[in-house]
């Protein structure tokens, strides 16, 4: 057993950290407040190969795994730039394409995802179905050679920045007559696909949208994979990378908040010459949050290692646990940082309260803490399903 990164992974961590620090949290906040995207950071990360670390080399990527992509997510977040679209485009879309796309789809989309010139976002959530994906109501019907898609999606991140949306729909299985899931690569400018931006209480340069699919006609090759049978495994293929990278983003955000807070509490003096950090009522909550973040990081490392070793089922358990732990730890760390900074904690200048909305959302999305507890209760503890 080793807890060390390889020399290459160490170099990647240092390089991404340096890139993130050059931009920093103030860049992230300014972009969000201006209603702009982190275009420069995304482009530079793409040019340097960080967005494609997990994409196979034959399609322009770095040939690494989710361990490497988690490093990228964590270090950018630790520099104050938690980029949600890393979870959607390189983690979910690229993995799904690399594992289940046709050769033609891989050639067409992966090089652009690897160099950052293209983004593909992911649309599964629906207003009526919510956490219950068995109730998905977006339906794809055969239409000549192609497909006709109808339905609604909600909270879909980054549609305004992406060339395609990977839409999860249902198709009628000709053998059983039952509906089964299928994924479609839908261009964001397709006729019949409209969107409206949701007002979210999250300070982020990335936006969420309601999507309306009204008779969206796509050609046969928009169906992800060689056949309808690719749908279910493709859907599952995205889950572990999603959970592991979102957890890494949470752990990085937690580190960022604890670092900001620690810098402040060693220098702030209001009772004679002693720092406020010398009071255990201040230092213990920070130390407690640091322990939680470090525990989450350990679970992320385990989940990524299992995933990259091809042990998907075990990675599923570890990835869910990592996501749960990191979501809770990030929320705790940011809230604690705000508290120990006192009034400064609520200012924009000190850059911690700016993350409150994002870490709160991290306990709900992309999978809520309750649904993870359901998973663990059922699959680890053998409890009966309650829903
Ligand atoms: C910032 C943000 C970005 C997002 N980006 C995307 C995206 O890019 N693509 C996408 O497809 N979706 C996205 N989502 C949607 C996200 O995945 C969902 O919000 C999430 O899965 C929860 O679904 P819901 O909001 O419908 O909650 P609901 O399903 O309505 O649940 C409401 C509450 O009930 C709890 N609950 C539900 N069922 C159970 C149960 N059986 N047992 C116990 N508790 C239960 C939930 O945990 C939650 O607390 C995003 C959401 C946010 C906030």
Tab-separated table of C-alpha atoms and ligand atoms in Angstrom:
chain	number	residue	atom	x	y	z
A	1	UNK	CA	0.000	0.000	0.000
A	2	UNK	CA	1.285	3.428	-0.841
A	3	UNK	CA	-0.085	6.877	-0.178
A	4	UNK	CA	2.376	8.573	-2.515
A	5	UNK	CA	1.557	9.945	-5.915
A	6	UNK	CA	3.799	8.920	-8.795
A	7	UNK	CA	6.419	11.528	-9.831
A	8	UNK	CA	4.236	12.344	-12.876
A	9	UNK	CA	1.153	12.829	-10.711
A	10	UNK	CA	3.184	15.004	-8.333
A	11	UNK	CA	4.312	17.145	-11.256
A	12	UNK	CA	0.751	17.414	-12.494
A	13	UNK	CA	-0.436	18.512	-9.036
A	14	UNK	CA	2.279	21.181	-8.794
A	15	UNK	CA	1.646	22.456	-12.313
A	16	UNK	CA	-2.142	22.662	-11.904
A	17	UNK	CA	-1.715	24.332	-8.519
A	18	UNK	CA	0.542	26.958	-10.120
A	19	UNK	CA	-1.967	27.558	-12.910
A	20	UNK	CA	-4.865	27.850	-10.450
A	21	UNK	CA	-2.977	30.289	-8.250
A	22	UNK	CA	-2.186	32.523	-11.215
A	23	UNK	CA	-5.926	32.992	-11.684
A	24	UNK	CA	-7.096	32.633	-8.075
A	25	UNK	CA	-10.440	33.063	-6.367
A	26	UNK	CA	-10.796	36.759	-7.204
A	27	UNK	CA	-10.738	35.883	-10.920
A	28	UNK	CA	-13.454	33.257	-10.325
A	29	UNK	CA	-15.603	35.725	-8.374
A	30	UNK	CA	-15.144	38.585	-10.859
A	31	UNK	CA	-16.197	36.330	-13.733
A	32	UNK	CA	-19.248	35.141	-11.809
A	33	UNK	CA	-20.316	38.662	-10.863
A	34	UNK	CA	-19.869	39.860	-14.443
A	35	UNK	CA	-21.972	36.975	-15.750
A	36	UNK	CA	-18.968	35.713	-17.695
A	37	UNK	CA	-17.269	32.343	-17.952
A	38	UNK	CA	-13.764	31.276	-16.931
A	39	UNK	CA	-12.856	31.133	-20.617
A	40	UNK	CA	-9.175	32.038	-20.214
A	41	UNK	CA	-8.539	29.527	-17.438
A	42	UNK	CA	-10.393	26.770	-19.297
A	43	UNK	CA	-8.473	27.487	-22.531
A	44	UNK	CA	-5.111	27.535	-20.784
A	45	UNK	CA	-5.859	24.350	-18.846
A	46	UNK	CA	-6.839	22.751	-22.166
A	47	UNK	CA	-3.681	23.920	-23.939
A	48	UNK	CA	-1.556	22.532	-21.116
A	49	UNK	CA	-3.304	19.160	-21.395
A	50	UNK	CA	-5.007	19.226	-17.985
A	51	UNK	CA	-8.570	18.871	-19.306
A	52	UNK	CA	-7.701	15.718	-21.220
A	53	UNK	CA	-5.568	13.914	-18.657
A	54	UNK	CA	-8.027	11.010	-18.508
A	55	UNK	CA	-8.678	10.798	-22.268
A	56	UNK	CA	-6.841	8.088	-24.266
A	57	UNK	CA	-3.720	9.335	-26.076
A	58	UNK	CA	-5.004	8.234	-29.513
A	59	UNK	CA	-7.708	10.905	-29.178
A	60	UNK	CA	-5.381	13.671	-28.044
A	61	UNK	CA	-5.562	13.047	-24.298
A	62	UNK	CA	-2.969	12.314	-21.642
A	63	UNK	CA	-3.816	8.629	-21.301
A	64	UNK	CA	-4.180	8.824	-17.515
A	65	UNK	CA	-7.138	7.990	-15.345
A	66	UNK	CA	-9.631	9.498	-12.963
A	67	UNK	CA	-6.830	9.795	-10.402
A	68	UNK	CA	-5.220	12.406	-12.655
A	69	UNK	CA	-8.492	14.203	-13.400
A	70	UNK	CA	-9.300	14.290	-9.669
A	71	UNK	CA	-5.921	15.954	-9.104
A	72	UNK	CA	-6.834	18.641	-11.657
A	73	UNK	CA	-10.265	19.200	-10.056
A	74	UNK	CA	-8.883	19.332	-6.531
A	75	UNK	CA	-5.970	21.653	-7.256
A	76	UNK	CA	-8.009	24.187	-9.226
A	77	UNK	CA	-10.577	24.221	-6.417
A	78	UNK	CA	-7.813	24.521	-3.803
A	79	UNK	CA	-6.720	27.653	-5.677
A	80	UNK	CA	-10.259	29.053	-5.358
A	81	UNK	CA	-11.491	27.989	-8.811
A	82	UNK	CA	-13.933	25.087	-8.399
A	83	UNK	CA	-14.940	24.451	-12.007
A	84	UNK	CA	-18.102	22.368	-12.100
A	85	UNK	CA	-17.821	21.766	-15.824
A	86	UNK	CA	-14.724	19.633	-15.200
A	87	UNK	CA	-17.105	17.138	-13.653
A	88	UNK	CA	-19.522	17.308	-16.558
A	89	UNK	CA	-17.356	17.495	-19.664
A	90	UNK	CA	-14.039	15.647	-19.111
A	91	UNK	CA	-15.286	13.378	-16.302
A	92	UNK	CA	-18.759	12.307	-17.427
A	93	UNK	CA	-18.957	13.014	-21.166
A	94	UNK	CA	-15.395	11.997	-22.052
A	95	UNK	CA	-15.586	8.791	-20.023
A	96	UNK	CA	-18.929	7.818	-21.512
A	97	UNK	CA	-17.648	8.507	-25.041
A	98	UNK	CA	-14.312	6.763	-24.530
A	99	UNK	CA	-15.941	3.687	-23.049
A	100	UNK	CA	-19.160	3.377	-25.033
A	101	UNK	CA	-19.085	5.768	-27.995
A	102	UNK	CA	-18.624	4.508	-31.543
A	103	UNK	CA	-15.195	4.959	-33.084
A	104	UNK	CA	-16.625	7.760	-35.205
A	105	UNK	CA	-18.056	9.517	-32.102
A	106	UNK	CA	-14.777	9.164	-30.239
A	107	UNK	CA	-12.820	10.628	-33.169
A	108	UNK	CA	-15.283	13.473	-33.600
A	109	UNK	CA	-15.607	14.582	-29.976
A	110	UNK	CA	-12.720	13.446	-27.785
A	111	UNK	CA	-9.905	15.597	-29.268
A	112	UNK	CA	-11.982	18.755	-28.689
A	113	UNK	CA	-12.793	17.721	-25.123
A	114	UNK	CA	-9.099	16.986	-24.532
A	115	UNK	CA	-7.827	20.380	-25.694
A	116	UNK	CA	-10.760	22.259	-24.174
A	117	UNK	CA	-12.036	23.680	-27.460
A	118	UNK	CA	-15.274	21.725	-27.020
A	119	UNK	CA	-17.516	21.045	-24.049
A	120	UNK	CA	-20.250	18.449	-23.760
A	121	UNK	CA	-22.685	18.843	-20.872
A	122	UNK	CA	-24.919	16.215	-19.355
A	123	UNK	CA	-28.698	16.241	-18.961
A	124	UNK	CA	-30.422	13.612	-16.875
A	125	UNK	CA	-32.389	15.491	-14.168
A	126	UNK	CA	-36.043	16.197	-14.878
A	127	UNK	CA	-38.582	18.307	-12.984
A	128	UNK	CA	-40.992	15.419	-12.384
A	129	UNK	CA	-38.513	12.587	-11.861
A	130	UNK	CA	-35.942	14.305	-9.572
A	131	UNK	CA	-33.797	11.728	-7.793
A	132	UNK	CA	-35.963	8.925	-9.173
A	133	UNK	CA	-34.402	8.306	-12.565
A	134	UNK	CA	-36.793	5.420	-13.197
A	135	UNK	CA	-39.429	8.082	-13.827
A	136	UNK	CA	-37.544	9.831	-16.636
A	137	UNK	CA	-40.093	11.193	-19.078
A	138	UNK	CA	-37.906	12.365	-21.954
A	139	UNK	CA	-38.682	10.034	-24.815
A	140	UNK	CA	-36.859	9.307	-28.064
A	141	UNK	CA	-38.918	7.857	-30.921
A	142	UNK	CA	-37.584	6.565	-34.198
A	143	UNK	CA	-38.118	9.031	-37.012
A	144	UNK	CA	-37.030	7.647	-40.373
A	145	UNK	CA	-33.279	7.027	-40.014
A	146	UNK	CA	-33.013	9.253	-36.988
A	147	UNK	CA	-34.746	10.071	-33.726
A	148	UNK	CA	-37.277	12.548	-32.397
A	149	UNK	CA	-36.745	13.707	-28.808
A	150	UNK	CA	-39.341	15.244	-26.509
A	151	UNK	CA	-39.101	16.139	-22.838
A	152	UNK	CA	-37.837	18.547	-20.224
A	153	UNK	CA	-34.643	18.698	-18.185
A	154	UNK	CA	-33.704	20.918	-15.254
A	155	UNK	CA	-30.603	22.270	-13.505
A	156	UNK	CA	-28.458	21.427	-16.518
A	157	UNK	CA	-25.060	23.066	-16.059
A	158	UNK	CA	-23.112	24.849	-18.763
A	159	UNK	CA	-25.504	24.529	-21.718
A	160	UNK	CA	-24.545	28.067	-22.807
A	161	UNK	CA	-20.883	27.043	-23.023
A	162	UNK	CA	-21.266	23.679	-24.716
A	163	UNK	CA	-21.461	22.431	-28.284
A	164	UNK	CA	-23.491	19.357	-27.345
A	165	UNK	CA	-25.702	18.066	-24.550
A	166	UNK	CA	-25.559	14.394	-23.715
A	167	UNK	CA	-29.271	13.819	-23.159
A	168	UNK	CA	-30.564	10.804	-21.259
A	169	UNK	CA	-33.852	9.735	-22.832
A	170	UNK	CA	-35.938	6.587	-23.007
A	171	UNK	CA	-36.599	4.507	-26.071
A	172	UNK	CA	-39.012	1.729	-26.687
A	173	UNK	CA	-37.266	-1.626	-26.680
A	174	UNK	CA	-38.633	-3.462	-29.728
A	175	UNK	CA	-38.131	-6.863	-28.087
A	176	UNK	CA	-39.889	-6.146	-24.771
A	177	UNK	CA	-41.956	-3.050	-25.541
A	178	UNK	CA	-40.549	-1.511	-22.335
A	179	UNK	CA	-38.821	1.825	-22.182
A	180	UNK	CA	-35.091	1.701	-21.669
A	181	UNK	CA	-32.510	4.485	-21.334
A	182	UNK	CA	-30.458	5.735	-24.231
A	183	UNK	CA	-28.034	8.626	-24.521
A	184	UNK	CA	-28.071	11.136	-27.377
A	185	UNK	CA	-25.489	13.690	-28.438
A	186	UNK	CA	-27.694	16.684	-29.175
A	187	UNK	CA	-26.137	19.878	-30.608
A	188	UNK	CA	-27.000	22.842	-28.373
A	189	UNK	CA	-28.247	24.723	-31.453
A	190	UNK	CA	-30.560	21.904	-32.596
A	191	UNK	CA	-33.993	23.059	-33.777
A	192	UNK	CA	-36.583	22.462	-31.045
A	193	UNK	CA	-34.047	22.613	-28.195
A	194	UNK	CA	-34.613	25.722	-26.104
A	195	UNK	CA	-33.334	26.759	-22.708
A	196	UNK	CA	-34.001	29.221	-19.961
A	197	UNK	CA	-31.441	30.183	-17.357
A	198	UNK	CA	-32.314	29.387	-13.760
A	199	UNK	CA	-31.636	31.987	-11.091
A	200	UNK	CA	-29.482	30.125	-8.587
A	201	UNK	CA	-28.120	31.358	-5.238
A	202	UNK	CA	-24.643	30.117	-6.106
A	203	UNK	CA	-21.866	32.530	-6.974
A	204	UNK	CA	-20.422	30.776	-10.002
A	205	UNK	CA	-19.366	31.584	-13.556
A	206	UNK	CA	-21.202	28.407	-14.594
A	207	UNK	CA	-24.975	28.508	-15.055
A	208	UNK	CA	-27.846	26.051	-14.709
A	209	UNK	CA	-30.681	25.802	-17.227
A	210	UNK	CA	-34.102	24.398	-17.848
A	211	UNK	CA	-34.039	22.576	-21.181
A	212	UNK	CA	-37.067	21.999	-23.383
A	213	UNK	CA	-36.918	19.371	-26.095
A	214	UNK	CA	-39.813	19.828	-28.517
A	215	UNK	CA	-39.591	17.460	-31.468
A	216	UNK	CA	-35.806	17.697	-31.556
A	217	UNK	CA	-34.758	15.728	-34.631
A	218	UNK	CA	-31.321	14.107	-34.503
A	219	UNK	CA	-29.654	11.735	-36.976
A	220	UNK	CA	-29.048	8.043	-36.241
A	221	UNK	CA	-25.422	8.659	-35.276
A	222	UNK	CA	-26.518	10.953	-32.425
A	223	UNK	CA	-27.382	7.809	-30.458
A	224	UNK	CA	-24.392	7.133	-28.227
A	225	UNK	CA	-22.814	3.759	-28.945
A	226	UNK	CA	-23.313	1.061	-31.523
A	227	UNK	CA	-26.853	0.167	-30.475
A	228	UNK	CA	-29.594	0.853	-27.959
A	229	UNK	CA	-27.958	-1.703	-25.679
A	230	UNK	CA	-25.135	0.762	-25.012
A	231	UNK	CA	-27.511	3.072	-23.098
A	232	UNK	CA	-27.575	1.530	-19.645
A	233	UNK	CA	-23.847	0.702	-19.353
A	234	UNK	CA	-22.998	4.143	-20.773
A	235	UNK	CA	-25.180	5.798	-18.152
A	236	UNK	CA	-23.477	3.841	-15.374
A	237	UNK	CA	-20.018	4.542	-16.832
A	238	UNK	CA	-20.400	8.228	-16.050
A	239	UNK	CA	-21.408	7.776	-12.416
A	240	UNK	CA	-18.111	6.854	-10.763
A	241	UNK	CA	-16.055	9.559	-12.534
A	242	UNK	CA	-18.774	12.076	-11.644
A	243	UNK	CA	-18.776	11.211	-7.943
A	244	UNK	CA	-14.991	11.024	-7.637
A	245	UNK	CA	-14.271	14.317	-9.412
A	246	UNK	CA	-17.031	16.241	-7.657
A	247	UNK	CA	-15.638	14.912	-4.381
A	248	UNK	CA	-12.168	16.113	-5.389
A	249	UNK	CA	-13.588	19.530	-6.142
A	250	UNK	CA	-15.189	19.584	-2.680
A	251	UNK	CA	-11.956	18.539	-0.975
A	252	UNK	CA	-10.049	21.242	-2.865
A	253	UNK	CA	-12.613	23.851	-1.854
A	254	UNK	CA	-12.313	22.704	1.769
A	255	UNK	CA	-8.523	23.041	1.607
A	256	UNK	CA	-8.843	26.496	0.100
A	257	UNK	CA	-11.182	27.684	2.893
A	258	UNK	CA	-9.037	26.218	5.680
A	259	UNK	CA	-5.915	27.823	4.215
A	260	UNK	CA	-7.590	31.250	3.990
A	261	UNK	CA	-8.868	30.896	7.564
A	262	UNK	CA	-5.535	29.698	8.981
A	263	UNK	CA	-3.662	32.604	7.422
A	264	UNK	CA	-6.121	34.978	9.042
A	265	UNK	CA	-6.296	33.453	12.521
A	266	UNK	CA	-2.515	33.432	13.076
A	267	UNK	CA	-2.238	37.142	12.287
A	268	UNK	CA	-5.478	38.533	13.752
A	269	UNK	CA	-4.969	39.809	17.319
A	270	UNK	CA	-7.758	41.317	19.388
A	271	UNK	CA	-6.810	40.254	22.967
A	272	UNK	CA	-3.377	41.730	23.646
A	273	UNK	CA	-0.583	40.045	21.703
A	274	UNK	CA	-2.238	36.656	21.232
A	275	UNK	CA	-3.569	35.568	17.887
A	276	UNK	CA	-7.233	34.582	17.770
A	277	UNK	CA	-6.039	31.187	16.549
A	278	UNK	CA	-4.420	30.630	19.959
A	279	UNK	CA	-7.962	30.320	21.358
A	280	UNK	CA	-9.103	26.747	21.018
A	281	UNK	CA	-12.655	27.877	20.350
A	282	UNK	CA	-11.188	29.103	17.064
A	283	UNK	CA	-8.450	26.571	16.296
A	284	UNK	CA	-10.360	23.391	17.176
A	285	UNK	CA	-13.216	23.887	14.715
A	286	UNK	CA	-10.610	24.602	12.043
A	287	UNK	CA	-8.591	21.524	13.005
A	288	UNK	CA	-11.794	19.446	13.019
A	289	UNK	CA	-12.644	20.641	9.510
A	290	UNK	CA	-9.076	19.874	8.379
A	291	UNK	CA	-9.460	16.295	9.673
A	292	UNK	CA	-12.739	15.864	7.783
A	293	UNK	CA	-11.238	17.183	4.542
A	294	UNK	CA	-8.205	14.925	4.878
A	295	UNK	CA	-10.415	11.872	5.530
A	296	UNK	CA	-12.419	12.702	2.429
A	297	UNK	CA	-9.208	13.010	0.396
A	298	UNK	CA	-8.170	9.547	1.530
A	299	UNK	CA	-11.478	8.100	0.335
A	300	UNK	CA	-11.182	9.962	-2.980
A	301	UNK	CA	-7.731	8.459	-3.490
A	302	UNK	CA	-9.100	4.975	-2.740
A	303	UNK	CA	-12.074	5.425	-5.066
A	304	UNK	CA	-9.931	6.754	-7.913
A	305	UNK	CA	-7.371	3.963	-7.487
A	306	UNK	CA	-10.091	1.289	-7.559
A	307	UNK	CA	-11.744	2.907	-10.572
A	308	UNK	CA	-8.503	3.144	-12.522
A	309	UNK	CA	-7.801	-0.504	-11.699
A	310	UNK	CA	-11.095	-1.410	-13.408
A	311	UNK	CA	-12.764	-2.437	-10.126
A	312	UNK	CA	-15.985	-0.575	-10.890
A	313	UNK	CA	-18.251	-2.083	-8.227
A	314	UNK	CA	-15.854	-1.384	-5.366
A	315	UNK	CA	-15.163	2.047	-6.871
A	316	UNK	CA	-18.915	2.664	-6.797
A	317	UNK	CA	-19.049	2.169	-3.025
A	318	UNK	CA	-15.871	4.148	-2.393
A	319	UNK	CA	-16.860	6.889	-4.854
A	320	UNK	CA	-20.237	7.387	-3.203
A	321	UNK	CA	-18.631	7.468	0.235
A	322	UNK	CA	-15.978	9.900	-1.009
A	323	UNK	CA	-18.635	12.164	-2.491
A	324	UNK	CA	-20.623	12.116	0.741
A	325	UNK	CA	-17.567	12.770	2.911
A	326	UNK	CA	-16.192	15.530	0.688
A	327	UNK	CA	-19.572	17.253	0.353
A	328	UNK	CA	-19.977	17.393	4.123
A	329	UNK	CA	-16.325	18.343	4.729
A	330	UNK	CA	-16.369	21.169	2.169
A	331	UNK	CA	-19.549	22.664	3.659
A	332	UNK	CA	-18.085	22.393	7.163
A	333	UNK	CA	-14.750	23.914	6.129
A	334	UNK	CA	-16.273	26.913	4.364
A	335	UNK	CA	-18.773	27.569	7.174
A	336	UNK	CA	-16.002	27.277	9.777
A	337	UNK	CA	-13.743	29.594	7.780
A	338	UNK	CA	-16.497	32.200	7.628
A	339	UNK	CA	-17.016	31.903	11.399
A	340	UNK	CA	-13.365	32.215	12.427
A	341	UNK	CA	-12.885	35.227	10.170
A	342	UNK	CA	-15.667	37.037	12.009
A	343	UNK	CA	-17.032	39.994	10.073
A	344	UNK	CA	-14.235	39.612	7.530
A	345	UNK	CA	-15.691	36.202	6.764
A	346	UNK	CA	-18.740	37.807	5.229
A	347	UNK	CA	-16.806	40.228	3.017
A	348	UNK	CA	-16.080	39.609	-0.619
A	349	UNK	CA	-12.440	40.561	-0.062
A	350	UNK	CA	-11.578	37.562	2.099
A	351	UNK	CA	-13.103	35.169	-0.413
A	352	UNK	CA	-14.744	32.504	1.740
A	353	UNK	CA	-18.438	33.438	2.020
A	354	UNK	CA	-18.390	33.574	-1.783
A	355	UNK	CA	-18.275	29.754	-1.670
A	356	UNK	CA	-21.205	29.176	0.704
A	357	UNK	CA	-23.731	28.571	-2.069
A	358	UNK	CA	-21.426	26.255	-4.010
A	359	UNK	CA	-20.613	24.010	-1.061
A	360	UNK	CA	-24.255	23.910	-0.004
A	361	UNK	CA	-25.147	22.724	-3.499
A	362	UNK	CA	-22.419	20.093	-3.195
A	363	UNK	CA	-24.535	18.297	-0.589
A	364	UNK	CA	-27.424	18.071	-3.082
A	365	UNK	CA	-25.812	17.594	-6.488
A	366	UNK	CA	-24.974	15.667	-8.541
A	367	UNK	CA	-26.310	13.072	-6.132
A	368	UNK	CA	-27.775	14.103	-2.801
A	369	UNK	CA	-26.404	12.995	0.542
A	370	UNK	CA	-29.686	11.153	1.212
A	371	UNK	CA	-29.447	9.125	-1.989
A	372	UNK	CA	-25.861	8.170	-1.078
A	373	UNK	CA	-27.005	7.080	2.379
A	374	UNK	CA	-29.735	5.022	0.681
A	375	UNK	CA	-27.065	3.416	-1.528
A	376	UNK	CA	-24.785	2.603	1.413
A	377	UNK	CA	-27.654	1.322	3.571
A	378	UNK	CA	-28.805	-0.961	0.774
A	379	UNK	CA	-25.591	-2.116	-0.888
A	380	UNK	CA	-23.146	-2.081	2.030
A	381	UNK	CA	-25.394	-2.771	5.004
A	382	UNK	CA	-27.897	-5.021	3.237
A	383	UNK	CA	-30.942	-3.004	4.305
A	384	UNK	CA	-34.238	-3.213	2.472
A	385	UNK	CA	-34.949	-0.528	-0.079
A	386	UNK	CA	-37.400	2.037	1.279
A	387	UNK	CA	-38.436	3.653	-1.965
B	1	LIG	C1	-25.668	23.469	-8.930
B	1	LIG	C2	-26.356	22.294	-9.545
B	1	LIG	C3	-25.891	21.793	-10.743
B	1	LIG	C4	-26.541	20.718	-11.358
B	1	LIG	N1	-26.105	20.288	-12.593
B	1	LIG	C5	-26.763	19.269	-13.204
B	1	LIG	C6	-26.371	18.854	-14.530
B	1	LIG	O1	-25.438	19.411	-15.131
B	1	LIG	N2	-27.072	17.852	-15.120
B	1	LIG	C7	-28.116	17.222	-14.496
B	1	LIG	O2	-28.700	16.321	-15.091
B	1	LIG	N3	-28.520	17.610	-13.240
B	1	LIG	C8	-27.871	18.603	-12.583
B	1	LIG	N4	-28.268	18.995	-11.322
B	1	LIG	C9	-29.416	18.345	-10.689
B	1	LIG	C10	-29.048	17.468	-9.492
B	1	LIG	O3	-28.407	16.292	-9.925
B	1	LIG	C11	-30.329	17.219	-8.696
B	1	LIG	O4	-30.701	18.450	-8.106
B	1	LIG	C12	-30.186	16.158	-7.648
B	1	LIG	O5	-29.980	14.902	-8.250
B	1	LIG	C13	-31.417	16.084	-6.729
B	1	LIG	O6	-32.588	15.987	-7.481
B	1	LIG	P1	-33.821	16.996	-7.188
B	1	LIG	O7	-33.253	18.358	-7.144
B	1	LIG	O8	-34.911	16.736	-8.149
B	1	LIG	O9	-34.298	16.640	-5.719
B	1	LIG	P2	-35.517	15.683	-5.302
B	1	LIG	O10	-35.373	14.354	-5.948
B	1	LIG	O11	-36.792	16.409	-5.471
B	1	LIG	O12	-35.232	15.495	-3.757
B	1	LIG	C14	-35.550	16.488	-2.784
B	1	LIG	C15	-34.953	16.055	-1.445
B	1	LIG	O13	-35.500	14.781	-1.080
B	1	LIG	C16	-34.456	13.851	-0.869
B	1	LIG	N5	-34.888	12.530	-1.348
B	1	LIG	C17	-35.399	12.215	-2.558
B	1	LIG	N6	-35.657	10.900	-2.638
B	1	LIG	C18	-35.308	10.372	-1.443
B	1	LIG	C19	-35.317	9.055	-0.906
B	1	LIG	N7	-35.749	8.005	-1.606
B	1	LIG	N8	-34.838	8.870	0.350
B	1	LIG	C20	-34.378	9.927	1.072
B	1	LIG	N9	-34.343	11.185	0.617
B	1	LIG	C21	-34.806	11.405	-0.615
B	1	LIG	C22	-33.282	14.368	-1.675
B	1	LIG	O14	-32.062	13.896	-1.154
B	1	LIG	C23	-33.436	15.872	-1.499
B	1	LIG	O15	-32.858	16.272	-0.284
B	1	LIG	C24	-27.651	20.088	-10.708
B	1	LIG	C25	-28.100	20.594	-9.490
B	1	LIG	C26	-27.478	21.682	-8.903
B	1	LIG	C27	-27.994	22.207	-7.590
